C-alpha positions as protocol buffer text, in pm:
chain_id: "A"
residue {
  index: 1
  type: MET
  ca { x: 1131 y: -1471 z: -318 }
}
residue {
  index: 2
  type: LYS
  ca { x: 1223 y: -1139 z: -159 }
}
residue {
  index: 3
  type: PHE
  ca { x: 1149 y: -998 z: 141 }
}
residue {
  index: 4
  type: ARG
  ca { x: 1180 y: -690 z: 308 }
}
residue {
  index: 5
  type: PRO
  ca { x: 1419 y: -591 z: 583 }
}
residue {
  index: 6
  type: GLU
  ca { x: 1180 y: -471 z: 837 }
}
residue {
  index: 7
  type: VAL
  ca { x: 1014 y: -808 z: 856 }
}
residue {
  index: 8
  type: LYS
  ca { x: 1327 y: -892 z: 1109 }
}
residue {
  index: 9
  type: PRO
  ca { x: 1218 y: -716 z: 1432 }
}
residue {
  index: 10
  type: PHE
  ca { x: 872 y: -945 z: 1348 }
}
residue {
  index: 11
  type: LEU
  ca { x: 1053 y: -1260 z: 1302 }
}
residue {
  index: 12
  type: PHE
  ca { x: 1200 y: -1183 z: 1695 }
}
residue {
  index: 13
  type: ALA
  ca { x: 865 y: -1123 z: 1822 }
}
residue {
  index: 14
  type: SER
  ca { x: 761 y: -1453 z: 1630 }
}
residue {
  index: 15
  type: ALA
  ca { x: 1018 y: -1649 z: 1845 }
}
residue {
  index: 16
  type: ALA
  ca { x: 950 y: -1462 z: 2169 }
}
residue {
  index: 17
  type: PHE
  ca { x: 593 y: -1536 z: 2121 }
}
residue {
  index: 18
  type: GLY
  ca { x: 634 y: -1931 z: 2073 }
}
residue {
  index: 19
  type: ALA
  ca { x: 855 y: -1895 z: 2404 }
}
residue {
  index: 20
  type: VAL
  ca { x: 608 y: -1762 z: 2628 }
}
residue {
  index: 21
  type: MET
  ca { x: 357 y: -1992 z: 2451 }
}
residue {
  index: 22
  type: CYS
  ca { x: 575 y: -2261 z: 2549 }
}
residue {
  index: 23
  type: LEU
  ca { x: 581 y: -2139 z: 2894 }
}
residue {
  index: 24
  type: LEU
  ca { x: 236 y: -2075 z: 2933 }
}
residue {
  index: 25
  type: PHE
  ca { x: 165 y: -2479 z: 2844 }
}
residue {
  index: 26
  type: LEU
  ca { x: 413 y: -2584 z: 3099 }
}
residue {
  index: 27
  type: LEU
  ca { x: 222 y: -2347 z: 3392 }
}
residue {
  index: 28
  type: PHE
  ca { x: -83 y: -2531 z: 3278 }
}
residue {
  index: 29
  type: GLY
  ca { x: 49 y: -2873 z: 3321 }
}
residue {
  index: 30
  type: VAL
  ca { x: 146 y: -2996 z: 2947 }
}
residue {
  index: 31
  type: SER
  ca { x: 412 y: -3197 z: 2942 }
}
residue {
  index: 32
  type: GLY
  ca { x: 794 y: -3042 z: 2852 }
}
residue {
  index: 33
  type: GLY
  ca { x: 811 y: -3211 z: 2521 }
}
residue {
  index: 34
  type: THR
  ca { x: 453 y: -3142 z: 2413 }
}
residue {
  index: 35
  type: SER
  ca { x: 518 y: -2773 z: 2584 }
}
residue {
  index: 36
  type: LEU
  ca { x: 832 y: -2693 z: 2357 }
}
residue {
  index: 37
  type: PHE
  ca { x: 657 y: -2849 z: 2038 }
}
residue {
  index: 38
  type: LEU
  ca { x: 385 y: -2633 z: 2042 }
}
residue {
  index: 39
  type: GLY
  ca { x: 573 y: -2359 z: 2121 }
}
residue {
  index: 40
  type: LEU
  ca { x: 785 y: -2422 z: 1832 }
}
residue {
  index: 41
  type: LEU
  ca { x: 493 y: -2453 z: 1620 }
}
residue {
  index: 42
  type: LEU
  ca { x: 362 y: -2131 z: 1713 }
}
residue {
  index: 43
  type: ALA
  ca { x: 660 y: -1971 z: 1666 }
}
residue {
  index: 44
  type: ASN
  ca { x: 683 y: -2082 z: 1294 }
}
residue {
  index: 45
  type: ILE
  ca { x: 341 y: -2021 z: 1176 }
}
residue {
  index: 46
  type: SER
  ca { x: 372 y: -1665 z: 1305 }
}
residue {
  index: 47
  type: ALA
  ca { x: 729 y: -1643 z: 1196 }
}
residue {
  index: 48
  type: GLY
  ca { x: 593 y: -1841 z: 840 }
}
residue {
  index: 49
  type: TYR
  ca { x: 299 y: -1551 z: 822 }
}
residue {
  index: 50
  type: MET
  ca { x: 518 y: -1263 z: 893 }
}
residue {
  index: 51
  type: LEU
  ca { x: 775 y: -1376 z: 599 }
}
residue {
  index: 52
  type: PHE
  ca { x: 451 y: -1429 z: 344 }
}
residue {
  index: 53
  type: PHE
  ca { x: 323 y: -1058 z: 481 }
}
residue {
  index: 54
  type: PHE
  ca { x: 663 y: -904 z: 410 }
}
residue {
  index: 55
  type: ARG
  ca { x: 712 y: -1082 z: 66 }
}
residue {
  index: 56
  type: ASP
  ca { x: 835 y: -835 z: -224 }
}
residue {
  index: 57
  type: PRO
  ca { x: 825 y: -964 z: -500 }
}
residue {
  index: 58
  type: ASP
  ca { x: 973 y: -844 z: -879 }
}
residue {
  index: 59
  type: ARG
  ca { x: 705 y: -749 z: -1101 }
}
residue {
  index: 60
  type: ALA
  ca { x: 731 y: -708 z: -1448 }
}
residue {
  index: 61
  type: THR
  ca { x: 566 y: -344 z: -1529 }
}
residue {
  index: 62
  type: PRO
  ca { x: 455 y: -267 z: -1903 }
}
residue {
  index: 63
  type: SER
  ca { x: 665 y: -45 z: -2129 }
}
residue {
  index: 64
  type: ASP
  ca { x: 417 y: 182 z: -2261 }
}
residue {
  index: 65
  type: PRO
  ca { x: 482 y: 522 z: -2104 }
}
residue {
  index: 66
  type: GLY
  ca { x: 107 y: 633 z: -2149 }
}
residue {
  index: 67
  type: LEU
  ca { x: 2 y: 343 z: -1953 }
}
residue {
  index: 68
  type: VAL
  ca { x: -91 y: 355 z: -1579 }
}
residue {
  index: 69
  type: VAL
  ca { x: -71 y: 94 z: -1349 }
}
residue {
  index: 70
  type: ALA
  ca { x: -181 y: -6 z: -984 }
}
residue {
  index: 71
  type: ALA
  ca { x: -2 y: 152 z: -706 }
}
residue {
  index: 72
  type: ALA
  ca { x: -147 y: -136 z: -464 }
}
residue {
  index: 73
  type: SER
  ca { x: -219 y: -497 z: -485 }
}
residue {
  index: 74
  type: GLY
  ca { x: -522 y: -547 z: -402 }
}
residue {
  index: 75
  type: LYS
  ca { x: -900 y: -541 z: -486 }
}
residue {
  index: 76
  type: LEU
  ca { x: -1021 y: -241 z: -720 }
}
residue {
  index: 77
  type: ALA
  ca { x: -1299 y: -109 z: -518 }
}
residue {
  index: 78
  type: LYS
  ca { x: -1398 y: 210 z: -598 }
}
residue {
  index: 79
  type: ILE
  ca { x: -1372 y: 449 z: -869 }
}
residue {
  index: 80
  type: ALA
  ca { x: -1531 y: 805 z: -815 }
}
residue {
  index: 81
  type: GLU
  ca { x: -1504 y: 1134 z: -918 }
}
residue {
  index: 82
  type: VAL
  ca { x: -1465 y: 1374 z: -657 }
}
residue {
  index: 83
  type: TYR
  ca { x: -1345 y: 1734 z: -623 }
}
residue {
  index: 84
  type: GLU
  ca { x: -998 y: 1743 z: -468 }
}
residue {
  index: 85
  type: GLY
  ca { x: -968 y: 2107 z: -353 }
}
residue {
  index: 86
  type: GLU
  ca { x: -591 y: 2101 z: -118 }
}
residue {
  index: 87
  type: TYR
  ca { x: -343 y: 1973 z: -379 }
}
residue {
  index: 88
  type: LEU
  ca { x: -441 y: 1924 z: -725 }
}
residue {
  index: 89
  type: LYS
  ca { x: -776 y: 2155 z: -716 }
}
residue {
  index: 90
  type: THR
  ca { x: -964 y: 2005 z: -962 }
}
residue {
  index: 91
  type: ASP
  ca { x: -1248 y: 1772 z: -1043 }
}
residue {
  index: 92
  type: THR
  ca { x: -1038 y: 1421 z: -1010 }
}
residue {
  index: 93
  type: VAL
  ca { x: -1092 y: 1023 z: -1049 }
}
residue {
  index: 94
  type: ARG
  ca { x: -1060 y: 882 z: -737 }
}
residue {
  index: 95
  type: ILE
  ca { x: -919 y: 515 z: -787 }
}
residue {
  index: 96
  type: SER
  ca { x: -955 y: 310 z: -432 }
}
residue {
  index: 97
  type: ILE
  ca { x: -728 y: -21 z: -360 }
}
residue {
  index: 98
  type: PHE
  ca { x: -838 y: -254 z: -40 }
}
residue {
  index: 99
  type: LEU
  ca { x: -561 y: -489 z: 76 }
}
residue {
  index: 100
  type: SER
  ca { x: -646 y: -793 z: 250 }
}
residue {
  index: 101
  type: LEU
  ca { x: -389 y: -915 z: 516 }
}
residue {
  index: 102
  type: LEU
  ca { x: -277 y: -1164 z: 223 }
}
residue {
  index: 103
  type: ASP
  ca { x: -200 y: -915 z: -15 }
}
residue {
  index: 104
  type: VAL
  ca { x: 150 y: -798 z: -114 }
}
residue {
  index: 105
  type: HIS
  ca { x: 182 y: -453 z: 55 }
}
residue {
  index: 106
  type: VAL
  ca { x: 460 y: -310 z: -116 }
}
residue {
  index: 107
  type: ASN
  ca { x: 330 y: -20 z: -293 }
}
residue {
  index: 108
  type: ARG
  ca { x: 507 y: 107 z: -677 }
}
residue {
  index: 109
  type: PHE
  ca { x: 425 y: 417 z: -850 }
}
residue {
  index: 110
  type: PRO
  ca { x: 148 y: 412 z: -1073 }
}
residue {
  index: 111
  type: ILE
  ca { x: 306 y: 663 z: -1343 }
}
residue {
  index: 112
  type: GLY
  ca { x: 695 y: 820 z: -1355 }
}
residue {
  index: 113
  type: GLY
  ca { x: 756 y: 1157 z: -1277 }
}
residue {
  index: 114
  type: SER
  ca { x: 854 y: 1340 z: -1004 }
}
residue {
  index: 115
  type: SER
  ca { x: 766 y: 1292 z: -673 }
}
residue {
  index: 116
  type: THR
  ca { x: 692 y: 1479 z: -384 }
}
residue {
  index: 117
  type: PHE
  ca { x: 608 y: 1355 z: -4 }
}
residue {
  index: 118
  type: LEU
  ca { x: 369 y: 1611 z: 111 }
}
residue {
  index: 119
  type: GLY
  ca { x: 366 y: 1457 z: 482 }
}
residue {
  index: 120
  type: TYR
  ca { x: 188 y: 1229 z: 724 }
}
residue {
  index: 121
  type: PHE
  ca { x: -143 y: 1333 z: 847 }
}
residue {
  index: 122
  type: PRO
  ca { x: -275 y: 1219 z: 1204 }
}
residue {
  index: 123
  type: GLY
  ca { x: -616 y: 1132 z: 1209 }
}
residue {
  index: 124
  type: LYS
  ca { x: -906 y: 827 z: 1303 }
}
residue {
  index: 125
  type: ARG
  ca { x: -883 y: 464 z: 1209 }
}
residue {
  index: 126
  type: LEU
  ca { x: -1249 y: 438 z: 1024 }
}
residue {
  index: 127
  type: PHE
  ca { x: -1292 y: 96 z: 837 }
}
residue {
  index: 128
  type: THR
  ca { x: -1134 y: 152 z: 526 }
}
residue {
  index: 129
  type: PHE
  ca { x: -1461 y: 76 z: 296 }
}
residue {
  index: 130
  type: ASP
  ca { x: -1614 y: 392 z: 457 }
}
residue {
  index: 131
  type: GLU
  ca { x: -1625 y: 670 z: 223 }
}
residue {
  index: 132
  type: LYS
  ca { x: -1512 y: 926 z: 518 }
}
residue {
  index: 133
  type: SER
  ca { x: -1185 y: 725 z: 557 }
}
residue {
  index: 134
  type: SER
  ca { x: -1035 y: 922 z: 253 }
}
residue {
  index: 135
  type: ASP
  ca { x: -1067 y: 1215 z: 433 }
}
residue {
  index: 136
  type: VAL
  ca { x: -1039 y: 1166 z: 830 }
}
residue {
  index: 137
  type: ASN
  ca { x: -792 y: 845 z: 869 }
}
residue {
  index: 138
  type: GLN
  ca { x: -419 y: 851 z: 953 }
}
residue {
  index: 139
  type: HIS
  ca { x: -229 y: 868 z: 597 }
}
residue {
  index: 140
  type: ASN
  ca { x: 51 y: 965 z: 434 }
}
residue {
  index: 141
  type: THR
  ca { x: 42 y: 1180 z: 68 }
}
residue {
  index: 142
  type: ILE
  ca { x: 237 y: 1178 z: -205 }
}
residue {
  index: 143
  type: LEU
  ca { x: 234 y: 1411 z: -535 }
}
residue {
  index: 144
  type: VAL
  ca { x: 338 y: 1275 z: -869 }
}
residue {
  index: 145
  type: LYS
  ca { x: 388 y: 1517 z: -1149 }
}
residue {
  index: 146
  type: GLY
  ca { x: 455 y: 1316 z: -1462 }
}
residue {
  index: 147
  type: GLU
  ca { x: 431 y: 1398 z: -1815 }
}
residue {
  index: 148
  type: GLY
  ca { x: 32 y: 1399 z: -1947 }
}
residue {
  index: 149
  type: THR
  ca { x: -121 y: 1390 z: -1609 }
}
residue {
  index: 150
  type: SER
  ca { x: -22 y: 1422 z: -1230 }
}
residue {
  index: 151
  type: CYS
  ca { x: -137 y: 1156 z: -943 }
}
residue {
  index: 152
  type: LEU
  ca { x: -203 y: 1221 z: -603 }
}
residue {
  index: 153
  type: ILE
  ca { x: -123 y: 891 z: -400 }
}
residue {
  index: 154
  type: THR
  ca { x: -284 y: 877 z: -25 }
}
residue {
  index: 155
  type: GLN
  ca { x: -149 y: 543 z: 180 }
}
residue {
  index: 156
  type: ILE
  ca { x: -459 y: 534 z: 453 }
}
residue {
  index: 157
  type: VAL
  ca { x: -450 y: 317 z: 770 }
}
residue {
  index: 158
  type: GLY
  ca { x: -689 y: 137 z: 883 }
}
residue {
  index: 159
  type: PRO
  ca { x: -861 y: -24 z: 1227 }
}
residue {
  index: 160
  type: VAL
  ca { x: -573 y: -336 z: 1161 }
}
residue {
  index: 161
  type: CYS
  ca { x: -318 y: -124 z: 970 }
}
residue {
  index: 162
  type: ARG
  ca { x: -59 y: 23 z: 1207 }
}
residue {
  index: 163
  type: ARG
  ca { x: 156 y: 213 z: 1001 }
}
residue {
  index: 164
  type: VAL
  ca { x: 247 y: 364 z: 625 }
}
residue {
  index: 165
  type: VAL
  ca { x: 598 y: 420 z: 527 }
}
residue {
  index: 166
  type: TYR
  ca { x: 738 y: 599 z: 244 }
}
residue {
  index: 167
  type: TRP
  ca { x: 1086 y: 493 z: 173 }
}
residue {
  index: 168
  type: LEU
  ca { x: 1200 y: 784 z: -53 }
}
residue {
  index: 169
  type: ARG
  ca { x: 1380 y: 1113 z: 62 }
}
residue {
  index: 170
  type: PRO
  ca { x: 1082 y: 1296 z: 233 }
}
residue {
  index: 171
  type: ASP
  ca { x: 1276 y: 1629 z: 243 }
}
residue {
  index: 172
  type: LYS
  ca { x: 1301 y: 1648 z: -114 }
}
residue {
  index: 173
  type: THR
  ca { x: 1161 y: 1610 z: -483 }
}
residue {
  index: 174
  type: VAL
  ca { x: 1298 y: 1309 z: -647 }
}
residue {
  index: 175
  type: SER
  ca { x: 1269 y: 1173 z: -977 }
}
residue {
  index: 176
  type: VAL
  ca { x: 1104 y: 792 z: -1006 }
}
residue {
  index: 177
  type: ARG
  ca { x: 1006 y: 573 z: -1268 }
}
residue {
  index: 178
  type: ARG
  ca { x: 652 y: 408 z: -1318 }
}
residue {
  index: 179
  type: GLY
  ca { x: 642 y: 70 z: -1100 }
}
residue {
  index: 180
  type: GLN
  ca { x: 899 y: 173 z: -862 }
}
residue {
  index: 181
  type: ARG
  ca { x: 859 y: 76 z: -497 }
}
residue {
  index: 182
  type: PHE
  ca { x: 782 y: 368 z: -256 }
}
residue {
  index: 183
  type: GLY
  ca { x: 634 y: 257 z: 59 }
}
residue {
  index: 184
  type: MET
  ca { x: 465 y: -9 z: 221 }
}
residue {
  index: 185
  type: MET
  ca { x: 120 y: -25 z: 460 }
}
residue {
  index: 186
  type: LYS
  ca { x: 158 y: -316 z: 731 }
}
residue {
  index: 187
  type: PHE
  ca { x: -116 y: -524 z: 796 }
}
residue {
  index: 188
  type: GLY
  ca { x: -405 y: -440 z: 583 }
}
residue {
  index: 189
  type: SER
  ca { x: -548 y: -92 z: 444 }
}
residue {
  index: 190
  type: ARG
  ca { x: -646 y: 87 z: 137 }
}
residue {
  index: 191
  type: LEU
  ca { x: -497 y: 313 z: -105 }
}
residue {
  index: 192
  type: ASP
  ca { x: -634 y: 571 z: -326 }
}
residue {
  index: 193
  type: MET
  ca { x: -502 y: 740 z: -612 }
}
residue {
  index: 194
  type: TYR
  ca { x: -648 y: 1073 z: -774 }
}
residue {
  index: 195
  type: PHE
  ca { x: -631 y: 1150 z: -1141 }
}
residue {
  index: 196
  type: PRO
  ca { x: -722 y: 1500 z: -1311 }
}
residue {
  index: 197
  type: LYS
  ca { x: -1082 y: 1431 z: -1462 }
}
residue {
  index: 198
  type: GLY
  ca { x: -1014 y: 1412 z: -1848 }
}
residue {
  index: 199
  type: ASP
  ca { x: -650 y: 1291 z: -1791 }
}
residue {
  index: 200
  type: ILE
  ca { x: -711 y: 924 z: -1822 }
}
residue {
  index: 201
  type: GLU
  ca { x: -911 y: 697 z: -1982 }
}
residue {
  index: 202
  type: ILE
  ca { x: -983 y: 392 z: -1671 }
}
residue {
  index: 203
  type: LEU
  ca { x: -929 y: 12 z: -1848 }
}
residue {
  index: 204
  type: ALA
  ca { x: -951 y: -185 z: -1488 }
}
residue {
  index: 205
  type: GLN
  ca { x: -1332 y: -297 z: -1362 }
}
residue {
  index: 206
  type: ILE
  ca { x: -1466 y: -241 z: -1017 }
}
residue {
  index: 207
  type: GLY
  ca { x: -1403 y: -600 z: -839 }
}
residue {
  index: 208
  type: GLU
  ca { x: -1077 y: -670 z: -1022 }
}
residue {
  index: 209
  type: GLN
  ca { x: -789 y: -806 z: -831 }
}
residue {
  index: 210
  type: VAL
  ca { x: -473 y: -564 z: -927 }
}
residue {
  index: 211
  type: THR
  ca { x: -92 y: -659 z: -865 }
}
residue {
  index: 212
  type: ALA
  ca { x: 142 y: -310 z: -789 }
}
residue {
  index: 213
  type: GLY
  ca { x: 345 y: -186 z: -1066 }
}
residue {
  index: 214
  type: GLN
  ca { x: 175 y: -467 z: -1286 }
}
residue {
  index: 215
  type: THR
  ca { x: -182 y: -430 z: -1378 }
}
residue {
  index: 216
  type: VAL
  ca { x: -283 y: -140 z: -1599 }
}
residue {
  index: 217
  type: ILE
  ca { x: -528 y: 14 z: -1474 }
}
residue {
  index: 218
  type: ALA
  ca { x: -592 y: 364 z: -1706 }
}
residue {
  index: 219
  type: ARG
  ca { x: -454 y: 489 z: -2037 }
}
residue {
  index: 220
  type: ILE
  ca { x: -320 y: 869 z: -2004 }
}
residue {
  index: 221
  type: VAL
  ca { x: -534 y: 1030 z: -2323 }
}
residue {
  index: 222
  type: ASN
  ca { x: -376 y: 1276 z: -2556 }
}
residue {
  index: 223
  type: ARG
  ca { x: -49 y: 1211 z: -2389 }
}
residue {
  index: 224
  type: GLU
  ca { x: 145 y: 1354 z: -2680 }
}
residue {
  index: 225
  type: ASN
  ca { x: -5 y: 1660 z: -2711 }
}
residue {
  index: 226
  type: ARG
  ca { x: 12 y: 1754 z: -2306 }
}
């Protein structure tokens, strides 16, 4: 199992947490041996969860270039038709994936093409099931222009999520592969994908548990004619 290197400071924090708890147990009269045991136990539980959260397993991306895969692992919670007037400037299908604290949080490109980081946008921290969160919450925005369609991706911060990260060059457009890792959302959040209406045929269902870079969620329509 692979782990993201970003886990390192959290492992140090887990060790510090265990040490502090050991001292607190001593201050409250718990015996030295028991305090040490409890401190080590809590440190190991905390570190174990951090390793679990920052896991980064390999994924087998389907080979068919006409398929669209999930950009995040979690529950496919919403599919809505909305007008996206800032970047795509057209009617779109928005596919929303909600991530729990148990899901893999590494994000992957749903299509191949050219990726442009459009920026980090400060905002609120509404619960991500709130429809307004797509527009007003803090988020990263990425635009991928591929063969047959484009995809606008937003990594959305929720009340628990502390940070969203884009790992590729933020200052230039780069060529990317479908299923390639591009970023991470730390500690639960939501990811939205916008596709121009009519460009894709939805294959996944609301409520389905999807895996980033692996689960097929749509097919590009008439790709060979575009």
